[in-house]
Coordinates of C-alpha atoms in Angstrom, one line a residue:
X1 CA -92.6 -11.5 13.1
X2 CA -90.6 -12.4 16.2
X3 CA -90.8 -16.3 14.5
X4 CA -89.3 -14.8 11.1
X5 CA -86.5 -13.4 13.1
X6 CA -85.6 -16.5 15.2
X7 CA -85.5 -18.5 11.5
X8 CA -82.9 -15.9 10.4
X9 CA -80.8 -16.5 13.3
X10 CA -81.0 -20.2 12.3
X11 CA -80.5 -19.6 9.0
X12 CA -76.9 -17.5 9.6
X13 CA -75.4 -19.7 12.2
X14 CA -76.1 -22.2 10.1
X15 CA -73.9 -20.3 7.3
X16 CA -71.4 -19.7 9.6
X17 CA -70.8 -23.4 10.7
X18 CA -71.1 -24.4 7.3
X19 CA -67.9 -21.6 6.3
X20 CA -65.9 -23.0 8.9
X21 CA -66.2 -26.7 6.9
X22 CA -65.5 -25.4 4.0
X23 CA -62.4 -23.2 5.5
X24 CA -61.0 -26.1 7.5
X25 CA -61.0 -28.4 4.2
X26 CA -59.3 -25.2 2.6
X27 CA -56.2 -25.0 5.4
X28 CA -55.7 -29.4 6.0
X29 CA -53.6 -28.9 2.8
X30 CA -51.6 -26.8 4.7
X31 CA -51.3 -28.8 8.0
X32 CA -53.5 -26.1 9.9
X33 CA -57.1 -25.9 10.9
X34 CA -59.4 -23.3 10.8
X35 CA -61.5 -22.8 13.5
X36 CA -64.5 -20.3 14.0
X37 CA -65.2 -18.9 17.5
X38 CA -68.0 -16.5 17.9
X39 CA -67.4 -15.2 21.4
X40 CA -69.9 -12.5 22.4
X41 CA -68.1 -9.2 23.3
X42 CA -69.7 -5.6 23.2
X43 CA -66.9 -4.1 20.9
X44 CA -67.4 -7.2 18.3
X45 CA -71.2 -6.9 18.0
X46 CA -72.6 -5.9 14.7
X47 CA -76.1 -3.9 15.0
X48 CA -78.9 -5.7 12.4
X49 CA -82.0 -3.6 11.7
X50 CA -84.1 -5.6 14.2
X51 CA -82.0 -4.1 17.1
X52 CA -80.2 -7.5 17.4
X53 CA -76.4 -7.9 17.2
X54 CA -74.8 -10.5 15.0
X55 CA -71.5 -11.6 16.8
X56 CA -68.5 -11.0 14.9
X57 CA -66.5 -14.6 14.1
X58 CA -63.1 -14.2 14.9
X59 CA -60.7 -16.6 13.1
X60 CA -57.7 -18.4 14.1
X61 CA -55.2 -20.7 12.1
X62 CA -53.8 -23.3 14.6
X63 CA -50.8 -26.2 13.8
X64 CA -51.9 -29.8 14.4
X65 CA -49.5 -30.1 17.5
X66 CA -51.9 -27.1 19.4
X67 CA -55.4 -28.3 18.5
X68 CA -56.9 -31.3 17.6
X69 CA -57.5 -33.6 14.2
X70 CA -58.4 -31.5 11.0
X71 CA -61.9 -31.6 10.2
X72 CA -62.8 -31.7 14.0
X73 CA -65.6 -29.3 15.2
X74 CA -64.4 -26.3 17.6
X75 CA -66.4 -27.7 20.7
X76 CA -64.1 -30.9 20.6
X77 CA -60.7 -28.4 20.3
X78 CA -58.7 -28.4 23.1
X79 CA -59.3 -24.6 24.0
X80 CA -56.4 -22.6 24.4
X81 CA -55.5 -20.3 27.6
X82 CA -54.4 -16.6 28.0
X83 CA -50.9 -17.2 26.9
X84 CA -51.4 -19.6 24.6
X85 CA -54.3 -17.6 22.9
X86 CA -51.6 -14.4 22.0
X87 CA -49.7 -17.2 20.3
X88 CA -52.3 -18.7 18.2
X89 CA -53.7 -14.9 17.3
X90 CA -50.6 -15.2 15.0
X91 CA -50.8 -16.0 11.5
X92 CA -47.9 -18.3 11.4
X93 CA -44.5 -19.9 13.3
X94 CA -41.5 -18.6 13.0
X95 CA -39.5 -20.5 10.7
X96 CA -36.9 -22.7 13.4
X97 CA -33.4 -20.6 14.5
X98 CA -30.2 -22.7 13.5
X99 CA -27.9 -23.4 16.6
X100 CA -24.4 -23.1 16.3
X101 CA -21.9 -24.7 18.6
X102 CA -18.7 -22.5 19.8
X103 CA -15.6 -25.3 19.9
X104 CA -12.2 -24.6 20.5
X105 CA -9.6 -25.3 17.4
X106 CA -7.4 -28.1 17.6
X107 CA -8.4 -29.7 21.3
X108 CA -10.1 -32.7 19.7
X109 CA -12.7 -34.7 22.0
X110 CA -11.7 -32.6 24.5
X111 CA -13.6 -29.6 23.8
X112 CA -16.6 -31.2 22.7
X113 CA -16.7 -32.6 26.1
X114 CA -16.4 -28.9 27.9
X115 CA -13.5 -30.7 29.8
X116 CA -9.7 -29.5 28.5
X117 CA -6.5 -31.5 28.6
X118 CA -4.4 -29.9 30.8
X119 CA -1.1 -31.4 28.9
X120 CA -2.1 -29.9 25.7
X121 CA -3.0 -26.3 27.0
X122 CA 0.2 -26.5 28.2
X123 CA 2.2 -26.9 25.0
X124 CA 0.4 -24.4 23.6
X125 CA 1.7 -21.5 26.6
X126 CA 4.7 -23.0 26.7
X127 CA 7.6 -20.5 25.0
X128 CA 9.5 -21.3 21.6
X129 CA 12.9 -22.9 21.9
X130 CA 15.4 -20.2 22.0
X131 CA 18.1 -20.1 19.2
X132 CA 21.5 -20.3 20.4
X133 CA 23.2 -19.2 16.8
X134 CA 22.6 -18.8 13.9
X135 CA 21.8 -21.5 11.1
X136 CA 21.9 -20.9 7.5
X137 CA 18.9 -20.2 4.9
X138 CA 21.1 -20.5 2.1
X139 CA 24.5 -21.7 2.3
X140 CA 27.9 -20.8 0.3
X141 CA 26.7 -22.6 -2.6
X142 CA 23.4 -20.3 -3.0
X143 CA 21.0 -23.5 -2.6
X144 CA 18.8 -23.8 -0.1
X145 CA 18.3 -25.0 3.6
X146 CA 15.5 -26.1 5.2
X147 CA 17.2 -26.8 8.9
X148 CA 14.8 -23.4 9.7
X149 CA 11.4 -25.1 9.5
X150 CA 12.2 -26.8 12.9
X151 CA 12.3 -23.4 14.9
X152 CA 9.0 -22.1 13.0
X153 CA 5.3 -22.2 14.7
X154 CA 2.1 -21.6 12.7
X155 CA 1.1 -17.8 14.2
X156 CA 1.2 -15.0 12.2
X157 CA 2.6 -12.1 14.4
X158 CA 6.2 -12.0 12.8
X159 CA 8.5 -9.4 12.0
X160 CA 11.1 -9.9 9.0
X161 CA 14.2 -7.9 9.4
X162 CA 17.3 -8.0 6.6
X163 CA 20.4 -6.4 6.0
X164 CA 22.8 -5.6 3.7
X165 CA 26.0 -3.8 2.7
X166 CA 29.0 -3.6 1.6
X167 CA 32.2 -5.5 3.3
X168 CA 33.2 -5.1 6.9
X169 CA 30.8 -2.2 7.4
X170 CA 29.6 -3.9 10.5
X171 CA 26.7 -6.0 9.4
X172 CA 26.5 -9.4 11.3
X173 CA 27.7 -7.0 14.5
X174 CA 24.7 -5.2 14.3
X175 CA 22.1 -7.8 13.6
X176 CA 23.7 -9.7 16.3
X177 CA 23.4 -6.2 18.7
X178 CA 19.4 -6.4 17.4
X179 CA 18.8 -9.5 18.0
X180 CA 19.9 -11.1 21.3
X181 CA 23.6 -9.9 22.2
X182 CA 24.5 -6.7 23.9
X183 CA 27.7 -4.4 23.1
X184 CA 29.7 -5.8 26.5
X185 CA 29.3 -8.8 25.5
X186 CA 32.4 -11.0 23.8
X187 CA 31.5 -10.8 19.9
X188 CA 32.6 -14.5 19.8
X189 CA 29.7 -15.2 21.7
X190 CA 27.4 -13.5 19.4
X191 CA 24.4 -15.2 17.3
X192 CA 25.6 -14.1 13.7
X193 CA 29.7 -14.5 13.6
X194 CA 31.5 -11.4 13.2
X195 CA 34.8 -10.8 11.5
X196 CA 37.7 -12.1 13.6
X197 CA 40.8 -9.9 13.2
X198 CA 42.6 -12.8 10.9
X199 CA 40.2 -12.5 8.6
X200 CA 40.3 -8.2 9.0
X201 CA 44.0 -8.5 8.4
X202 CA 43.8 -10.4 5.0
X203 CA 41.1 -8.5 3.6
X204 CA 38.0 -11.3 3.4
X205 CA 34.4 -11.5 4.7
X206 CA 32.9 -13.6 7.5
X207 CA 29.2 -14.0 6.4
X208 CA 28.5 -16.3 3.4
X209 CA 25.1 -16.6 2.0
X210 CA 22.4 -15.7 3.9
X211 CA 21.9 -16.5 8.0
X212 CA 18.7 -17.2 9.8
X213 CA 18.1 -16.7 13.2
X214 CA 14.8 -16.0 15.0
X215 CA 14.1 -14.4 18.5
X216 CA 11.7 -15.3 20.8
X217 CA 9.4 -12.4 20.3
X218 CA 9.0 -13.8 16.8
X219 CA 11.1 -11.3 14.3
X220 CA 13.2 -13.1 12.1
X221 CA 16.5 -11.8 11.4
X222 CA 18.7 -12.3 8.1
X223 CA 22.4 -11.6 7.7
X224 CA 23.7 -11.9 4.1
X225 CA 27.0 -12.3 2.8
X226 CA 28.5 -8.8 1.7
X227 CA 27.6 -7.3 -1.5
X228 CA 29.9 -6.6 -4.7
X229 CA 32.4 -8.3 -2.3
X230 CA 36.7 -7.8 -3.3
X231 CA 37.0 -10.8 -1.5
X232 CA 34.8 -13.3 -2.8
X233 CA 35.8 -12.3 -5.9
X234 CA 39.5 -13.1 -5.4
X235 CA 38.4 -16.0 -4.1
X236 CA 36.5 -17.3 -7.3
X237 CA 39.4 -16.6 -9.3
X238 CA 42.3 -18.0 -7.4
X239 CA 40.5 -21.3 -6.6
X240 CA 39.8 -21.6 -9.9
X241 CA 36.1 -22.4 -9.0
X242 CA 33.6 -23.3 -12.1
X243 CA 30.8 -21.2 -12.6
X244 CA 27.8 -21.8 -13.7
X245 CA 27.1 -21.6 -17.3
X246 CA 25.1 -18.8 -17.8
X247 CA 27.9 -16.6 -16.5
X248 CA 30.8 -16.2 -18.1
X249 CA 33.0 -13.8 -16.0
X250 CA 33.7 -13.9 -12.3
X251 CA 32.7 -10.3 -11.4
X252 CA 29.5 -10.5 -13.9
X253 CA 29.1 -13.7 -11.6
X254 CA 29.3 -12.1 -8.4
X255 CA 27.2 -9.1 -9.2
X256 CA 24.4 -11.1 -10.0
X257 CA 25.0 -13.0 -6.6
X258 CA 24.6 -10.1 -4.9
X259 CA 21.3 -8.8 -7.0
X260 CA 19.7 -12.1 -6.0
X261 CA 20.1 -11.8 -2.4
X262 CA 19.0 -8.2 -2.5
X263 CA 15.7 -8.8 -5.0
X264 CA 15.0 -11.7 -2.3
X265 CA 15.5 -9.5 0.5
X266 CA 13.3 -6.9 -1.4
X267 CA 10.4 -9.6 -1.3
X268 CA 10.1 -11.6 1.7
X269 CA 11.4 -9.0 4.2
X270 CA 9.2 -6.4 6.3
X271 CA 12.6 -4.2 6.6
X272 CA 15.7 -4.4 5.0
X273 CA 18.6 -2.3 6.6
X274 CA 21.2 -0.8 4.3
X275 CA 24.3 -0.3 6.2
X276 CA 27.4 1.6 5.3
X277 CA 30.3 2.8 7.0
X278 CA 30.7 6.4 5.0
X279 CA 28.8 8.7 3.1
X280 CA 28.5 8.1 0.4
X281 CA 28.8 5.7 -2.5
X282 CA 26.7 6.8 -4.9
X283 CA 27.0 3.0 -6.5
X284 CA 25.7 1.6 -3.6
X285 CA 22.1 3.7 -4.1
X286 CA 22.8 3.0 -8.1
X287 CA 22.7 -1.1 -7.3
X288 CA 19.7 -0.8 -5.0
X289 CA 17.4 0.8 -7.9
X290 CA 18.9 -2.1 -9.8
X291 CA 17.7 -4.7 -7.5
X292 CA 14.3 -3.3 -7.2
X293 CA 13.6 -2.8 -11.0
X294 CA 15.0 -6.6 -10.6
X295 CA 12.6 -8.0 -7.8
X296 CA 10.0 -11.0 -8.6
X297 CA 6.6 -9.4 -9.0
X298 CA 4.8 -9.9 -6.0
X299 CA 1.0 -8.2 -6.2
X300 CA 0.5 -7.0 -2.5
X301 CA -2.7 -6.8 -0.1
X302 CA -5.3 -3.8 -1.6
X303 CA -4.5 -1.9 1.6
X304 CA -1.2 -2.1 2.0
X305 CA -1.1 -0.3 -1.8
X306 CA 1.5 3.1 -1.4
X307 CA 1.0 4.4 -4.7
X308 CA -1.9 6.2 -6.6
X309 CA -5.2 4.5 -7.9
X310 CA -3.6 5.4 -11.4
X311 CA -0.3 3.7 -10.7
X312 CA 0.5 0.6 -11.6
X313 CA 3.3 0.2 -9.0
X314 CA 0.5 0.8 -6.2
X315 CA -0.1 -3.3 -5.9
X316 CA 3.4 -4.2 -6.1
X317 CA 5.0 -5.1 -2.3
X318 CA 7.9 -2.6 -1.4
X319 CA 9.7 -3.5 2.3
X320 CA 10.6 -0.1 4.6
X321 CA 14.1 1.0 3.9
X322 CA 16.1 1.9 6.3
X323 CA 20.2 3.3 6.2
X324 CA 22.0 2.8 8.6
X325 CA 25.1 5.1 9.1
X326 CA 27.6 2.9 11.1
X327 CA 30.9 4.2 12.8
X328 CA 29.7 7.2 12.6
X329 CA 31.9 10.8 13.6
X330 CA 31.3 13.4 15.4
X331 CA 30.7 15.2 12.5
X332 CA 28.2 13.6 11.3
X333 CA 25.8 13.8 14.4
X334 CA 26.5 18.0 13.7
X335 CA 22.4 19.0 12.4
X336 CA 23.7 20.5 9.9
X337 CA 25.8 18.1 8.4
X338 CA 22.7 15.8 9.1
X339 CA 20.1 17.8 7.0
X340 CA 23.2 17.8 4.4
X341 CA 22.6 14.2 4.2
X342 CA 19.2 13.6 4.7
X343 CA 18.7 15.8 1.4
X344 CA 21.2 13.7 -0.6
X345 CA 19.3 10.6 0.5
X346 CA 16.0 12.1 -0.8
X347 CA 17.2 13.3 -3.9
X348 CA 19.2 9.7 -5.1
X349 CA 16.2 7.9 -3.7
X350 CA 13.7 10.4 -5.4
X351 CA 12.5 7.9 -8.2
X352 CA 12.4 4.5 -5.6
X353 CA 8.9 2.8 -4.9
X354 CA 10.8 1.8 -1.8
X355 CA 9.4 3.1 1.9
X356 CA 12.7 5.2 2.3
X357 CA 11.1 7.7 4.2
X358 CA 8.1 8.2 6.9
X359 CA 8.7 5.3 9.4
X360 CA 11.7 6.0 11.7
X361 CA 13.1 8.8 13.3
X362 CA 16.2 10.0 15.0
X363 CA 14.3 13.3 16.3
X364 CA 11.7 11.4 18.2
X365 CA 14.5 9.8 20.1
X366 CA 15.5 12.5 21.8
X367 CA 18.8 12.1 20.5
X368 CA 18.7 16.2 19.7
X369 CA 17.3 18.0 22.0
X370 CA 15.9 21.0 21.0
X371 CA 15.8 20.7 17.7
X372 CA 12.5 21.4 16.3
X373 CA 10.6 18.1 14.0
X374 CA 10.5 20.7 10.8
X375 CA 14.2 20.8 10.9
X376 CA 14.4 18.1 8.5
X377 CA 12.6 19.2 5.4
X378 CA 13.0 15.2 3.8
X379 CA 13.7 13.4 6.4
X380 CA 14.3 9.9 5.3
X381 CA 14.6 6.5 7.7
X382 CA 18.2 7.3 8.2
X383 CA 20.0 6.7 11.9
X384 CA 23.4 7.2 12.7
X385 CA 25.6 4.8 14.8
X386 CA 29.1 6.5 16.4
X387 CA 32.4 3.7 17.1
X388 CA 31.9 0.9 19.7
X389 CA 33.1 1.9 23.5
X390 CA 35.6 -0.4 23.1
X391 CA 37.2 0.9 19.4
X392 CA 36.7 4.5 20.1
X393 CA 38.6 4.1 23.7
X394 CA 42.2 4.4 22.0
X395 CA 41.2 7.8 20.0
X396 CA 39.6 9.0 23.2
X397 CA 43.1 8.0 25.2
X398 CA 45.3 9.9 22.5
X399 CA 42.9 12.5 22.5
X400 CA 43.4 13.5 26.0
X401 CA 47.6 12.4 25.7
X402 CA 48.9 16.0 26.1
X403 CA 46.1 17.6 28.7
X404 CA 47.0 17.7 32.0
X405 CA 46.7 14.7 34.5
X406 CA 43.3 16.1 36.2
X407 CA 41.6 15.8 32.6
X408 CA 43.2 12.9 31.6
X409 CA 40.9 11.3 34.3
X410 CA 38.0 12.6 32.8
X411 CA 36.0 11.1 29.8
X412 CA 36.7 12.8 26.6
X413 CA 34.1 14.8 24.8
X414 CA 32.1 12.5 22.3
X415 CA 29.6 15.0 20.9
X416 CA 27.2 12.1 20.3
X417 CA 25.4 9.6 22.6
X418 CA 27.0 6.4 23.4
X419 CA 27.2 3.4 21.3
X420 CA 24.6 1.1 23.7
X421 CA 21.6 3.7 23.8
X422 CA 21.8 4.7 19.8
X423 CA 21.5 0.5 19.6
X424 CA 18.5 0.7 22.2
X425 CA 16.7 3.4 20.1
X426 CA 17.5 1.9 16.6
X427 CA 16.2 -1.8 17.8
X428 CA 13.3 0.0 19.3
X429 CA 12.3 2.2 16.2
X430 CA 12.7 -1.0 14.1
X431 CA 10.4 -3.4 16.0
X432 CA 7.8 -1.0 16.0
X433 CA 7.8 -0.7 12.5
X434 CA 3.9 -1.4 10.8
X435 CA 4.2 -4.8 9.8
X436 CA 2.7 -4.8 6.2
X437 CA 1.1 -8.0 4.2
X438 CA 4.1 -9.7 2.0
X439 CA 1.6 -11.1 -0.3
X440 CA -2.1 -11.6 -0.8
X441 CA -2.7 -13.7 2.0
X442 CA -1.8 -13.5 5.1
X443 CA 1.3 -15.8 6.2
X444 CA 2.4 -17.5 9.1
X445 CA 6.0 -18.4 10.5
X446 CA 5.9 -22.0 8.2
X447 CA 3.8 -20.4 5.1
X448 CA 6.6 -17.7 5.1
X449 CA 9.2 -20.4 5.3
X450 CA 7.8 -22.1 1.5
X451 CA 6.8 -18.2 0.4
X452 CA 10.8 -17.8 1.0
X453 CA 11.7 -20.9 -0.6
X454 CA 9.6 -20.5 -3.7
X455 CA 10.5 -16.4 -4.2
X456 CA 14.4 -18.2 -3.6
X457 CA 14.1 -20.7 -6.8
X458 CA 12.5 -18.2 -8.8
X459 CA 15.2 -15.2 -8.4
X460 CA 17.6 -18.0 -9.4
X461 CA 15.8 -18.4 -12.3
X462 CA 14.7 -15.5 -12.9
X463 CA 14.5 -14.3 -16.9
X464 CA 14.9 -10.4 -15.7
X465 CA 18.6 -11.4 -14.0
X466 CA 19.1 -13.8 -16.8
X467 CA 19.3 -11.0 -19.5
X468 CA 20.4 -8.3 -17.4
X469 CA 23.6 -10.2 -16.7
X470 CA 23.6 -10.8 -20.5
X471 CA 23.5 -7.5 -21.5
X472 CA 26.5 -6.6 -18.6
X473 CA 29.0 -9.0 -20.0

């Protein structure tokens, strides 16, 4: 009996070594070997009837670079330690992790070698030139300059601020007051040229075409030539100057000059300031709705949509609207009178995809104290401006003609803040402005440059201003 037994154990072991043959052939087609270990532990034991335990084989799949050659018996494998054991218990290797390597963007060699010029991280933090005046984007003739491209950098915080109006209301003053100058300053000295008193006297306009200039906290200011302008038009017909052949009369001619600058401005700019110097002209609000039923279709960013899902007008790009009461009196700062016009606003504007409303006010600038943020049921992105120190001194002077000499010493009663904070508040409300996506990619200072130039060429030839100027003669 105990002989039968020992030929059994025989017998199985020789099975088992005879598996592991048969299962290392199996795995060499898979560049892994197959190796049988019968280690005798307690909990692996299997009982047989004879009271005898058969060890349990426990089996491991190991790469060629752990063990040895395939077909190679386990007592000639390298065995494997603690550590190494955990590893090989696993049935496979993790497939290999890419590596990526960070390098900075536009430092060449020098980045690769950890080791940074220190002339060219130095261009880089050094500030943009600073304009000294301004140069022009498109010139008398309506064509196009490119003398901007040299002040441009390719970074895309900018800020895109237009204007337009009717003549003398005080445009170029204003952008210049925006921009770099302050109201002490001599307005000869100022970026965009104002009118001297020559040209006041005869009646003409000091801006032609449209100005560029650009600050050094990269907003872009653009001063246009005024619009429906007397004087240009008495200019075309006492020269006797040809125009172009699609036009047939000088006012149809200038009107149409003036819708192209104000579609463009519609397109390319992030705000577009509508100054006037009264309230109101009702033809003034009757030409913007022209302009903008007139603008190039440009599809904006999905998130910068302002209309419905349902409305079609939701992916078209609409700039922040912003009128701008200049020379204002002290009427006109009374609330009452405000609210009076705030309402009109709202009502002329009511059918305008423009941002005429929401994004400035003059209530947060504690320019009425007191007065409660409800006050203005519609308030629209309207700020009021009062006279310049320097023009409203005389009406002060005769003001006070007739009081007694101790008050005569005294400043006169304005009613309204001065002139130099209501230009403090207004720049700071308009740089602060959300700075929405013109088109469907983002743009920097030079793609905005070509955007401009392209959107420029194709209001000139435009097939909407074409047969609206048609159907006006």
């Amino acid at each position: 009996m105990l002989l039968l037994k020992v030929v059994v154990c025989k017998l199985t072991k020789g099975f088992n070594e005879f598996r592991c043959m048969v299962l290392g052939s199996k795995y060499n087609k898979y560049n892994a070997l197959a190796l049988v270990l019968i280690q005798s532990k307690p909990s692996q034991s299997v009982p047989t009837s004879g009271g005898q335990a058969l060890e349990k084989p426990i089996m491991l799949i190991k790469s060629r670079e752990d063990g040895g050659k395939p077909g190679t018996p386990p007592e000639v494998a390298s065995p494997a330690s603690g550590s190494g054991a955990s590893k090989l218990e696993r049935e496979g290797q993790r497939p290999t992790q890419p590596v990526y390597q960070i390098q900075n963007r536009g430092m060449g060699a020098a980045a690769s070698s950890g080791a940074v010029d220190p002339v060219i991280g130095q261009t880089k933090l050094v500030p943009p030139e600073k304009m000294k005046h301004s140069i022009k984007l498109v010139d008398d003739q309506m064509n196009w300059c490119d003398s901007a491209m040299e002040y441009l950098r390719d970074q895309t915080d900018m800020l895109v601020v237009g204007v337009i109006g009717l003549q003398g209301t005080g445009k170029s003053t204003i952008m210049s007051l925006l921009s770099a100058n302050a109201p002490e300053e001599d307005q000869r000295g100022y970026v965009f040229r104002a009118q001297t008193q020559e040209i006041k006297e005869r009646g003409g306009n000091q801006s032609t075409g449209i100005d560029f200039y650009i600050t050094q906290e990269r907003v872009i200011f653009l001063d246009t030539q005024p619009i429906l302008s007397p004087s240009i038009l008495d200019h075309l017909i006492n020269n006797d100057r040809k125009l172009p052949p699609e036009y047939n009369l000088p006012h149809t001619y200038v009107e149409m000059q003036s819708l192209q600058i104000t579609a463009f401005l519609f397109t390319v700019c992030h705000v577009v300031i509508v100054i006037q110097d009264w309230f109101t002209d009702i033809n003034l609000y009757r030409f913007l709705q022209t302009a903008e039923m007139l603008k190039p279709s440009t599809p904006s960013a999905s998130h910068d949509s302002t209309g419905s899902s349902g409305n079609e007008e939701g992916s078209e790009y609409y700039p922040h609207i912003v009128f701008l009461q200049n020379k204002s009196s002290r009427d006109e700062f009374c609330p009452r009178n405000l609210k009076k016009m705030h309402m009109a606003v709202d009502k002329l504007m009511a059918h305008s995809h423009l941002k005429y409303k929401g994004t400035l006010s003059m209530l947060d600038c504690n320019i009425f104290p007191g007065l409660d943020r409800d006050y203005l049921e519609t308030e629209v992105n309207m700020f009021l401006l009062p006279l310049m120190e320097n023009e409203g001194e005389d009406a002060l002077t005769k003001a006070g003609s007739g009081a007694a000499p101790l008050f005569s010493l005294l400043p006169g009663y304005r009613g309204h803040p001065t002139f130099s904070s209501q230009v403090s508040k207004l720049r700071s409300q308009i740089l602060a402005m959300s700075r929405c996506q013109l088109s469907h990619t983002i743009l920097t200072e030079k793609n905005w440059f070509h955007y401009a130039a392209r959107i420029w060429d194709g209001v000139k030839k435009s097939s909407a201003l074409s047969e609206y100027s048609r159907l006006q003669a």
